PDB file of C-alpha atoms in Angstrom:
ATOM      1  CA  MET K   1      28.556  13.515 100.122  1.00  0.00           C
ATOM      2  CA  HIS K   2      29.831  15.287  96.997  1.00  0.00           C
ATOM      3  CA  PRO K   3      27.541  18.049  95.358  1.00  0.00           C
ATOM      4  CA  PRO K   4      25.930  16.934  92.272  1.00  0.00           C
ATOM      5  CA  GLU K   5      28.257  17.584  89.056  1.00  0.00           C
ATOM      6  CA  GLN K   6      26.965  20.556  87.143  1.00  0.00           C
ATOM      7  CA  SER K   7      27.303  20.661  83.266  1.00  0.00           C
ATOM      8  CA  PRO K   8      29.773  23.792  82.344  1.00  0.00           C
ATOM      9  CA  VAL K   9      27.261  24.239  79.470  1.00  0.00           C
ATOM     10  CA  ASN K  10      23.667  25.306  79.939  1.00  0.00           C
ATOM     11  CA  PRO K  11      20.976  23.010  78.440  1.00  0.00           C
ATOM     12  CA  MET K  12      19.427  23.957  75.439  1.00  0.00           C
ATOM     13  CA  PRO K  13      15.753  24.969  76.010  1.00  0.00           C
ATOM     14  CA  PRO K  14      13.432  22.302  74.845  1.00  0.00           C
ATOM     15  CA  ILE K  15      11.207  24.878  72.644  1.00  0.00           C
ATOM     16  CA  VAL K  16      14.747  25.462  70.519  1.00  0.00           C
ATOM     17  CA  TRP K  17      14.843  21.875  70.037  1.00  0.00           C
ATOM     18  CA  VAL K  18      11.357  21.326  68.958  1.00  0.00           C
ATOM     19  CA  LEU K  19      11.723  24.374  66.419  1.00  0.00           C
ATOM     20  CA  PHE K  20      15.207  23.276  65.261  1.00  0.00           C
ATOM     21  CA  LEU K  21      13.846  19.780  64.338  1.00  0.00           C
ATOM     22  CA  ALA K  22      10.739  21.593  62.924  1.00  0.00           C
ATOM     23  CA  VAL K  23      13.463  23.257  60.607  1.00  0.00           C
ATOM     24  CA  ALA K  24      15.756  20.281  60.149  1.00  0.00           C
ATOM     25  CA  VAL K  25      13.455  17.129  59.618  1.00  0.00           C
ATOM     26  CA  PRO K  26      11.731  18.646  56.110  1.00  0.00           C
ATOM     27  CA  GLU K  27      15.294  19.435  55.122  1.00  0.00           C
ATOM     28  CA  LEU K  28      16.301  16.017  55.615  1.00  0.00           C
ATOM     29  CA  VAL K  29      13.425  14.284  54.045  1.00  0.00           C
ATOM     30  CA  PHE K  30      14.010  16.610  50.997  1.00  0.00           C
ATOM     31  CA  SER K  31      17.804  16.050  50.901  1.00  0.00           C
ATOM     32  CA  MET K  32      17.278  12.336  50.809  1.00  0.00           C
ATOM     33  CA  GLY K  33      14.415  12.188  48.396  1.00  0.00           C
ATOM     34  CA  GLU K  34      16.845  14.515  45.896  1.00  0.00           C
ATOM     35  CA  ALA K  35      19.626  12.215  46.651  1.00  0.00           C
ATOM     36  CA  GLY K  36      17.407   9.142  45.618  1.00  0.00           C
ATOM     37  CA  LEU K  37      17.423   7.494  49.068  1.00  0.00           C
ATOM     38  CA  VAL K  38      13.610   7.559  49.897  1.00  0.00           C
ATOM     39  CA  GLY K  39      10.288   7.930  47.657  1.00  0.00           C
ATOM     40  CA  GLY K  40      11.633   7.196  44.295  1.00  0.00           C
ATOM     41  CA  PRO K  41      11.864   9.551  41.104  1.00  0.00           C
ATOM     42  CA  GLU K  42       9.075  11.609  42.309  1.00  0.00           C
ATOM     43  CA  ALA K  43      10.694  12.536  45.546  1.00  0.00           C
ATOM     44  CA  ILE K  44      12.691  14.819  43.630  1.00  0.00           C
ATOM     45  CA  GLY K  45       9.887  17.148  43.455  1.00  0.00           C
ATOM     46  CA  TRP K  46       8.914  17.009  46.941  1.00  0.00           C
ATOM     47  CA  ARG K  47      10.581  20.340  47.861  1.00  0.00           C
ATOM     48  CA  LEU K  48       8.868  22.223  45.024  1.00  0.00           C
ATOM     49  CA  ALA K  49       5.387  20.649  46.021  1.00  0.00           C
ATOM     50  CA  ALA K  50       6.014  21.770  49.794  1.00  0.00           C
ATOM     51  CA  ALA K  51       6.827  25.339  48.815  1.00  0.00           C
ATOM     52  CA  ARG K  52       3.724  25.483  46.491  1.00  0.00           C
ATOM     53  CA  GLU K  53       1.763  24.188  49.256  1.00  0.00           C
ATOM     54  CA  TYR K  54       2.892  25.790  52.394  1.00  0.00           C
ATOM     55  CA  GLY K  55       5.378  28.478  51.185  1.00  0.00           C
ATOM     56  CA  PHE K  56       3.622  32.278  51.579  1.00  0.00           C
ATOM     57  CA  VAL K  57       2.533  33.181  47.880  1.00  0.00           C
ATOM     58  CA  GLY K  58       2.387  36.959  47.382  1.00  0.00           C
ATOM     59  CA  PRO K  59      -0.155  36.495  44.526  1.00  0.00           C
ATOM     60  CA  VAL K  60      -2.403  34.503  46.706  1.00  0.00           C
ATOM     61  CA  PHE K  61      -2.118  37.214  49.566  1.00  0.00           C
ATOM     62  CA  ASP K  62      -2.826  39.836  47.325  1.00  0.00           C
ATOM     63  CA  GLN K  63      -6.176  37.807  45.969  1.00  0.00           C
ATOM     64  CA  MET K  64      -7.120  37.384  49.470  1.00  0.00           C
ATOM     65  CA  LEU K  65      -6.894  41.176  50.370  1.00  0.00           C
ATOM     66  CA  SER K  66      -8.885  41.950  47.171  1.00  0.00           C
ATOM     67  CA  LEU K  67     -11.770  39.579  47.895  1.00  0.00           C
ATOM     68  CA  TRP K  68     -11.241  40.235  51.726  1.00  0.00           C
ATOM     69  CA  ILE K  69     -11.470  36.246  52.174  1.00  0.00           C
ATOM     70  CA  PHE K  70      -9.017  34.522  54.055  1.00  0.00           C
ATOM     71  CA  PRO K  71      -9.207  30.809  53.971  1.00  0.00           C
ATOM     72  CA  TRP K  72      -7.697  28.697  56.451  1.00  0.00           C
ATOM     73  CA  GLU K  73      -5.398  26.691  54.221  1.00  0.00           C
ATOM     74  CA  HIS K  74      -3.647  30.078  52.988  1.00  0.00           C
ATOM     75  CA  VAL K  75      -3.641  31.733  56.601  1.00  0.00           C
ATOM     76  CA  LEU K  76      -1.620  28.754  57.506  1.00  0.00           C
ATOM     77  CA  ARG K  77       1.143  29.847  54.951  1.00  0.00           C
ATOM     78  CA  PHE K  78       2.134  32.472  57.341  1.00  0.00           C
ATOM     79  CA  VAL K  79       3.314  30.142  60.034  1.00  0.00           C
ATOM     80  CA  SER K  80       4.381  26.880  57.741  1.00  0.00           C
ATOM     81  CA  TYR K  81       6.543  28.939  55.265  1.00  0.00           C
ATOM     82  CA  PRO K  82       9.513  29.197  57.731  1.00  0.00           C
ATOM     83  CA  PHE K  83      10.075  25.392  57.813  1.00  0.00           C
ATOM     84  CA  ILE K  84      10.806  24.705  54.052  1.00  0.00           C
ATOM     85  CA  HIS K  85      14.068  25.936  52.532  1.00  0.00           C
ATOM     86  CA  GLN K  86      15.305  26.343  48.898  1.00  0.00           C
ATOM     87  CA  GLY K  87      18.327  23.903  49.881  1.00  0.00           C
ATOM     88  CA  PHE K  88      20.455  22.451  52.513  1.00  0.00           C
ATOM     89  CA  THR K  89      22.975  25.037  52.934  1.00  0.00           C
ATOM     90  CA  GLY K  90      20.220  27.986  53.484  1.00  0.00           C
ATOM     91  CA  THR K  91      18.730  25.322  56.202  1.00  0.00           C
ATOM     92  CA  LEU K  92      22.036  24.752  57.705  1.00  0.00           C
ATOM     93  CA  PHE K  93      22.714  28.557  58.515  1.00  0.00           C
ATOM     94  CA  GLY K  94      19.115  29.173  59.590  1.00  0.00           C
ATOM     95  CA  ALA K  95      19.329  26.174  61.826  1.00  0.00           C
ATOM     96  CA  VAL K  96      22.719  27.455  63.473  1.00  0.00           C
ATOM     97  CA  LEU K  97      21.287  30.835  64.047  1.00  0.00           C
ATOM     98  CA  LEU K  98      18.032  29.525  65.646  1.00  0.00           C
ATOM     99  CA  LEU K  99      20.055  27.017  67.792  1.00  0.00           C
ATOM    100  CA  ALA K 100      22.593  30.042  68.942  1.00  0.00           C
ATOM    101  CA  LEU K 101      19.996  32.909  69.179  1.00  0.00           C
ATOM    102  CA  GLY K 102      17.134  30.728  70.701  1.00  0.00           C
ATOM    103  CA  LYS K 103      19.537  29.435  73.456  1.00  0.00           C
ATOM    104  CA  LEU K 104      20.431  32.875  74.334  1.00  0.00           C
ATOM    105  CA  VAL K 105      16.700  34.333  74.130  1.00  0.00           C
ATOM    106  CA  GLY K 106      15.510  31.237  76.073  1.00  0.00           C
ATOM    107  CA  GLU K 107      18.013  32.006  78.791  1.00  0.00           C
ATOM    108  CA  VAL K 108      17.243  35.258  79.368  1.00  0.00           C
ATOM    109  CA  MET K 109      13.635  35.686  78.545  1.00  0.00           C
ATOM    110  CA  GLY K 110      12.271  32.339  78.814  1.00  0.00           C
ATOM    111  CA  GLN K 111      10.897  29.489  76.503  1.00  0.00           C
ATOM    112  CA  LEU K 112       7.505  31.169  75.803  1.00  0.00           C
ATOM    113  CA  ALA K 113       9.288  34.376  74.458  1.00  0.00           C
ATOM    114  CA  VAL K 114      11.309  32.118  71.902  1.00  0.00           C
ATOM    115  CA  ALA K 115       7.935  30.723  70.822  1.00  0.00           C
ATOM    116  CA  VAL K 116       6.097  34.143  70.690  1.00  0.00           C
ATOM    117  CA  VAL K 117       9.011  36.098  68.849  1.00  0.00           C
ATOM    118  CA  PHE K 118       9.517  33.036  66.351  1.00  0.00           C
ATOM    119  CA  VAL K 119       5.594  32.577  65.325  1.00  0.00           C
ATOM    120  CA  PHE K 120       5.113  36.529  65.091  1.00  0.00           C
ATOM    121  CA  SER K 121       8.057  37.603  63.631  1.00  0.00           C
ATOM    122  CA  GLY K 122       7.507  35.170  60.912  1.00  0.00           C
ATOM    123  CA  ILE K 123       3.786  36.613  60.463  1.00  0.00           C
ATOM    124  CA  VAL K 124       5.377  40.067  60.332  1.00  0.00           C
ATOM    125  CA  GLY K 125       7.795  39.243  57.685  1.00  0.00           C
ATOM    126  CA  ALA K 126       5.331  37.464  55.437  1.00  0.00           C
ATOM    127  CA  LEU K 127       2.880  40.384  55.586  1.00  0.00           C
ATOM    128  CA  ALA K 128       5.851  43.095  54.760  1.00  0.00           C
ATOM    129  CA  PHE K 129       6.921  40.658  52.215  1.00  0.00           C
ATOM    130  CA  GLY K 130       3.469  40.389  50.498  1.00  0.00           C
ATOM    131  CA  LEU K 131       2.520  44.395  51.115  1.00  0.00           C
ATOM    132  CA  LEU K 132       5.874  45.752  50.178  1.00  0.00           C
ATOM    133  CA  THR K 133       7.075  43.586  47.254  1.00  0.00           C
ATOM    134  CA  ASP K 134       5.586  42.199  44.162  1.00  0.00           C
ATOM    135  CA  GLN K 135       7.656  38.982  44.532  1.00  0.00           C
ATOM    136  CA  THR K 136       5.925  35.454  44.355  1.00  0.00           C
ATOM    137  CA  LEU K 137       7.415  33.254  46.868  1.00  0.00           C
ATOM    138  CA  LEU K 138       8.731  33.650  50.596  1.00  0.00           C
ATOM    139  CA  ILE K 139      10.052  30.379  52.267  1.00  0.00           C
ATOM    140  CA  GLY K 140      12.651  29.849  54.817  1.00  0.00           C
ATOM    141  CA  ALA K 141      13.469  30.341  58.527  1.00  0.00           C
ATOM    142  CA  PHE K 142      15.248  33.636  58.287  1.00  0.00           C
ATOM    143  CA  PRO K 143      12.344  36.061  58.968  1.00  0.00           C
ATOM    144  CA  PRO K 144      11.553  34.553  62.534  1.00  0.00           C
ATOM    145  CA  VAL K 145      15.255  33.944  62.927  1.00  0.00           C
ATOM    146  CA  TYR K 146      15.772  37.755  62.526  1.00  0.00           C
ATOM    147  CA  GLY K 147      13.180  38.061  65.120  1.00  0.00           C
ATOM    148  CA  LEU K 148      15.449  36.548  67.701  1.00  0.00           C
ATOM    149  CA  ILE K 149      18.060  38.711  66.299  1.00  0.00           C
ATOM    150  CA  GLY K 150      15.920  41.446  67.363  1.00  0.00           C
ATOM    151  CA  CYS K 151      15.823  40.104  70.825  1.00  0.00           C
ATOM    152  CA  TYR K 152      19.511  39.571  70.903  1.00  0.00           C
ATOM    153  CA  THR K 153      19.924  43.014  70.104  1.00  0.00           C
ATOM    154  CA  PHE K 154      17.563  43.988  72.806  1.00  0.00           C
ATOM    155  CA  VAL K 155      19.688  42.256  75.402  1.00  0.00           C
ATOM    156  CA  MET K 156      22.905  43.646  74.054  1.00  0.00           C
ATOM    157  CA  TRP K 157      21.571  46.985  74.275  1.00  0.00           C
ATOM    158  CA  HIS K 158      20.531  46.889  77.893  1.00  0.00           C
ATOM    159  CA  ARG K 159      23.906  45.223  78.937  1.00  0.00           C
ATOM    160  CA  LEU K 160      26.084  48.196  76.978  1.00  0.00           C
ATOM    161  CA  GLU K 161      23.935  50.860  78.695  1.00  0.00           C
ATOM    162  CA  ARG K 162      24.540  49.209  82.315  1.00  0.00           C
ATOM    163  CA  MET K 163      28.319  49.173  81.372  1.00  0.00           C
ATOM    164  CA  GLY K 164      28.129  52.621  80.209  1.00  0.00           C
ATOM    165  CA  GLU K 165      29.055  51.895  76.557  1.00  0.00           C
ATOM    166  CA  GLY K 166      27.247  53.007  73.773  1.00  0.00           C
ATOM    167  CA  PRO K 167      24.057  51.255  72.683  1.00  0.00           C
ATOM    168  CA  ALA K 168      24.840  51.346  68.919  1.00  0.00           C
ATOM    169  CA  ARG K 169      27.507  48.270  69.126  1.00  0.00           C
ATOM    170  CA  ALA K 170      24.239  46.149  70.036  1.00  0.00           C
ATOM    171  CA  PHE K 171      23.033  46.845  66.178  1.00  0.00           C
ATOM    172  CA  GLY K 172      26.448  45.756  64.604  1.00  0.00           C
ATOM    173  CA  LEU K 173      25.203  41.989  64.090  1.00  0.00           C
ATOM    174  CA  ILE K 174      21.867  43.270  62.394  1.00  0.00           C
ATOM    175  CA  GLY K 175      23.524  46.074  60.503  1.00  0.00           C
ATOM    176  CA  LEU K 176      26.462  43.520  58.892  1.00  0.00           C
ATOM    177  CA  LEU K 177      23.528  40.780  58.100  1.00  0.00           C
ATOM    178  CA  MET K 178      21.512  43.623  56.374  1.00  0.00           C
ATOM    179  CA  VAL K 179      24.373  44.864  54.327  1.00  0.00           C
ATOM    180  CA  ILE K 180      25.082  41.122  53.197  1.00  0.00           C
ATOM    181  CA  GLN K 181      21.481  40.598  52.445  1.00  0.00           C
ATOM    182  CA  ILE K 182      20.962  43.760  50.450  1.00  0.00           C
ATOM    183  CA  GLY K 183      24.261  43.463  48.539  1.00  0.00           C
ATOM    184  CA  PHE K 184      23.248  39.924  47.659  1.00  0.00           C
ATOM    185  CA  SER K 185      19.721  40.813  46.484  1.00  0.00           C
ATOM    186  CA  MET K 186      21.568  43.490  44.166  1.00  0.00           C
ATOM    187  CA  PHE K 187      22.661  40.196  42.068  1.00  0.00           C
ATOM    188  CA  SER K 188      19.786  37.907  42.682  1.00  0.00           C
ATOM    189  CA  GLY K 189      16.803  40.355  42.569  1.00  0.00           C
ATOM    190  CA  SER K 190      15.444  38.719  45.639  1.00  0.00           C
ATOM    191  CA  LEU K 191      13.707  41.036  48.233  1.00  0.00           C
ATOM    192  CA  GLU K 192      13.565  38.576  51.081  1.00  0.00           C
ATOM    193  CA  TRP K 193      15.495  41.049  53.063  1.00  0.00           C
ATOM    194  CA  VAL K 194      12.254  43.043  53.484  1.00  0.00           C
ATOM    195  CA  ALA K 195      10.851  40.118  55.458  1.00  0.00           C
ATOM    196  CA  ASP K 196      14.059  39.638  57.367  1.00  0.00           C
ATOM    197  CA  LEU K 197      13.900  43.219  58.182  1.00  0.00           C
ATOM    198  CA  ALA K 198      10.276  43.287  59.387  1.00  0.00           C
ATOM    199  CA  GLY K 199      11.149  40.128  61.451  1.00  0.00           C
ATOM    200  CA  PHE K 200      13.947  41.813  63.249  1.00  0.00           C
ATOM    201  CA  LEU K 201      11.703  44.889  64.047  1.00  0.00           C
ATOM    202  CA  CYS K 202       9.148  42.661  65.155  1.00  0.00           C
ATOM    203  CA  GLY K 203      11.077  40.759  67.579  1.00  0.00           C
ATOM    204  CA  LEU K 204      13.000  43.664  68.941  1.00  0.00           C
ATOM    205  CA  GLY K 205       9.343  45.456  69.594  1.00  0.00           C
ATOM    206  CA  LEU K 206       8.292  42.199  71.019  1.00  0.00           C
ATOM    207  CA  SER K 207      11.248  42.161  73.623  1.00  0.00           C
ATOM    208  CA  LEU K 208       9.598  45.097  75.450  1.00  0.00           C
ATOM    209  CA  VAL K 209       6.725  42.761  76.247  1.00  0.00           C
ATOM    210  CA  VAL K 210       8.400  39.238  76.600  1.00  0.00           C
ATOM    211  CA  VAL K 211      11.271  40.007  78.763  1.00  0.00           C
ATOM    212  CA  PRO K 212      10.605  39.250  82.415  1.00  0.00           C
ATOM    213  CA  GLY K 213       8.541  42.141  83.972  1.00  0.00           C
ATOM    214  CA  GLY K 214       7.789  43.566  80.481  1.00  0.00           C
ATOM    215  CA  LEU K 215       4.033  43.300  80.330  1.00  0.00           C
ATOM    216  CA  ALA K 216       3.961  44.861  84.153  1.00  0.00           C
ATOM    217  CA  ARG K 217       6.259  47.899  83.008  1.00  0.00           C
ATOM    218  CA  LEU K 218       4.044  48.222  79.926  1.00  0.00           C
ATOM    219  CA  ARG K 219       1.067  48.379  82.130  1.00  0.00           C
ATOM    220  CA  ARG K 220       2.297  50.983  84.230  1.00  0.00           C
ATOM    221  CA  LEU K 221       3.427  53.081  81.280  1.00  0.00           C
ATOM    222  CA  VAL K 222      -0.001  52.979  79.723  1.00  0.00           C
ATOM    223  CA  GLN K 223      -1.753  53.566  83.228  1.00  0.00           C
ATOM    224  CA  ARG K 224       0.303  56.901  83.653  1.00  0.00           C
ATOM    225  CA  ARG K 225      -1.049  57.995  80.353  1.00  0.00           C
TER     226      ARG K 225
END
């Protein structure tokens, strides 16, 4: 008997495909509408309507804080905004990063870790954007994707540490991306990098908990104190 053949490429964790489709399908619908393939003339406005309905809106958040009232339809924006993008190019870049980083994090930390980091990094990114900037609209998957970059940084940090190398190299990817983001913001006036950086820090911090054995180590640390 011959042993079953194994694929040289590890399969993508299912949660990553779910998140990828949640990012890609709306963009496919919006792009087809803008191209006149579906929906008729009104389809051109689908993207803008979705951004207004499901994007994170700074003034709405400010009003929620001032009144200390949190309607469900506006709280939902904290988790819905990553699935709407400004255009095809941004969606493509975010989706590729999601697949690559989601695969790595899923294989090392598990599928639940991918979901937890994606959701909470998106929420923290929106909070930072709402609290630290006066800009109006935040959409796109980059804050939660930057959370996955935080997990990737955590994994690389520990690998380099085991190899006896300096951990600073682990921060090379986020450093490069932040330089590009901040440089771009100087010309565009966008402060979305604030949400991205907050998402990264959230993902890096959550890695201490979602890594296998992380909760047990955290519990032991708390008990010692």
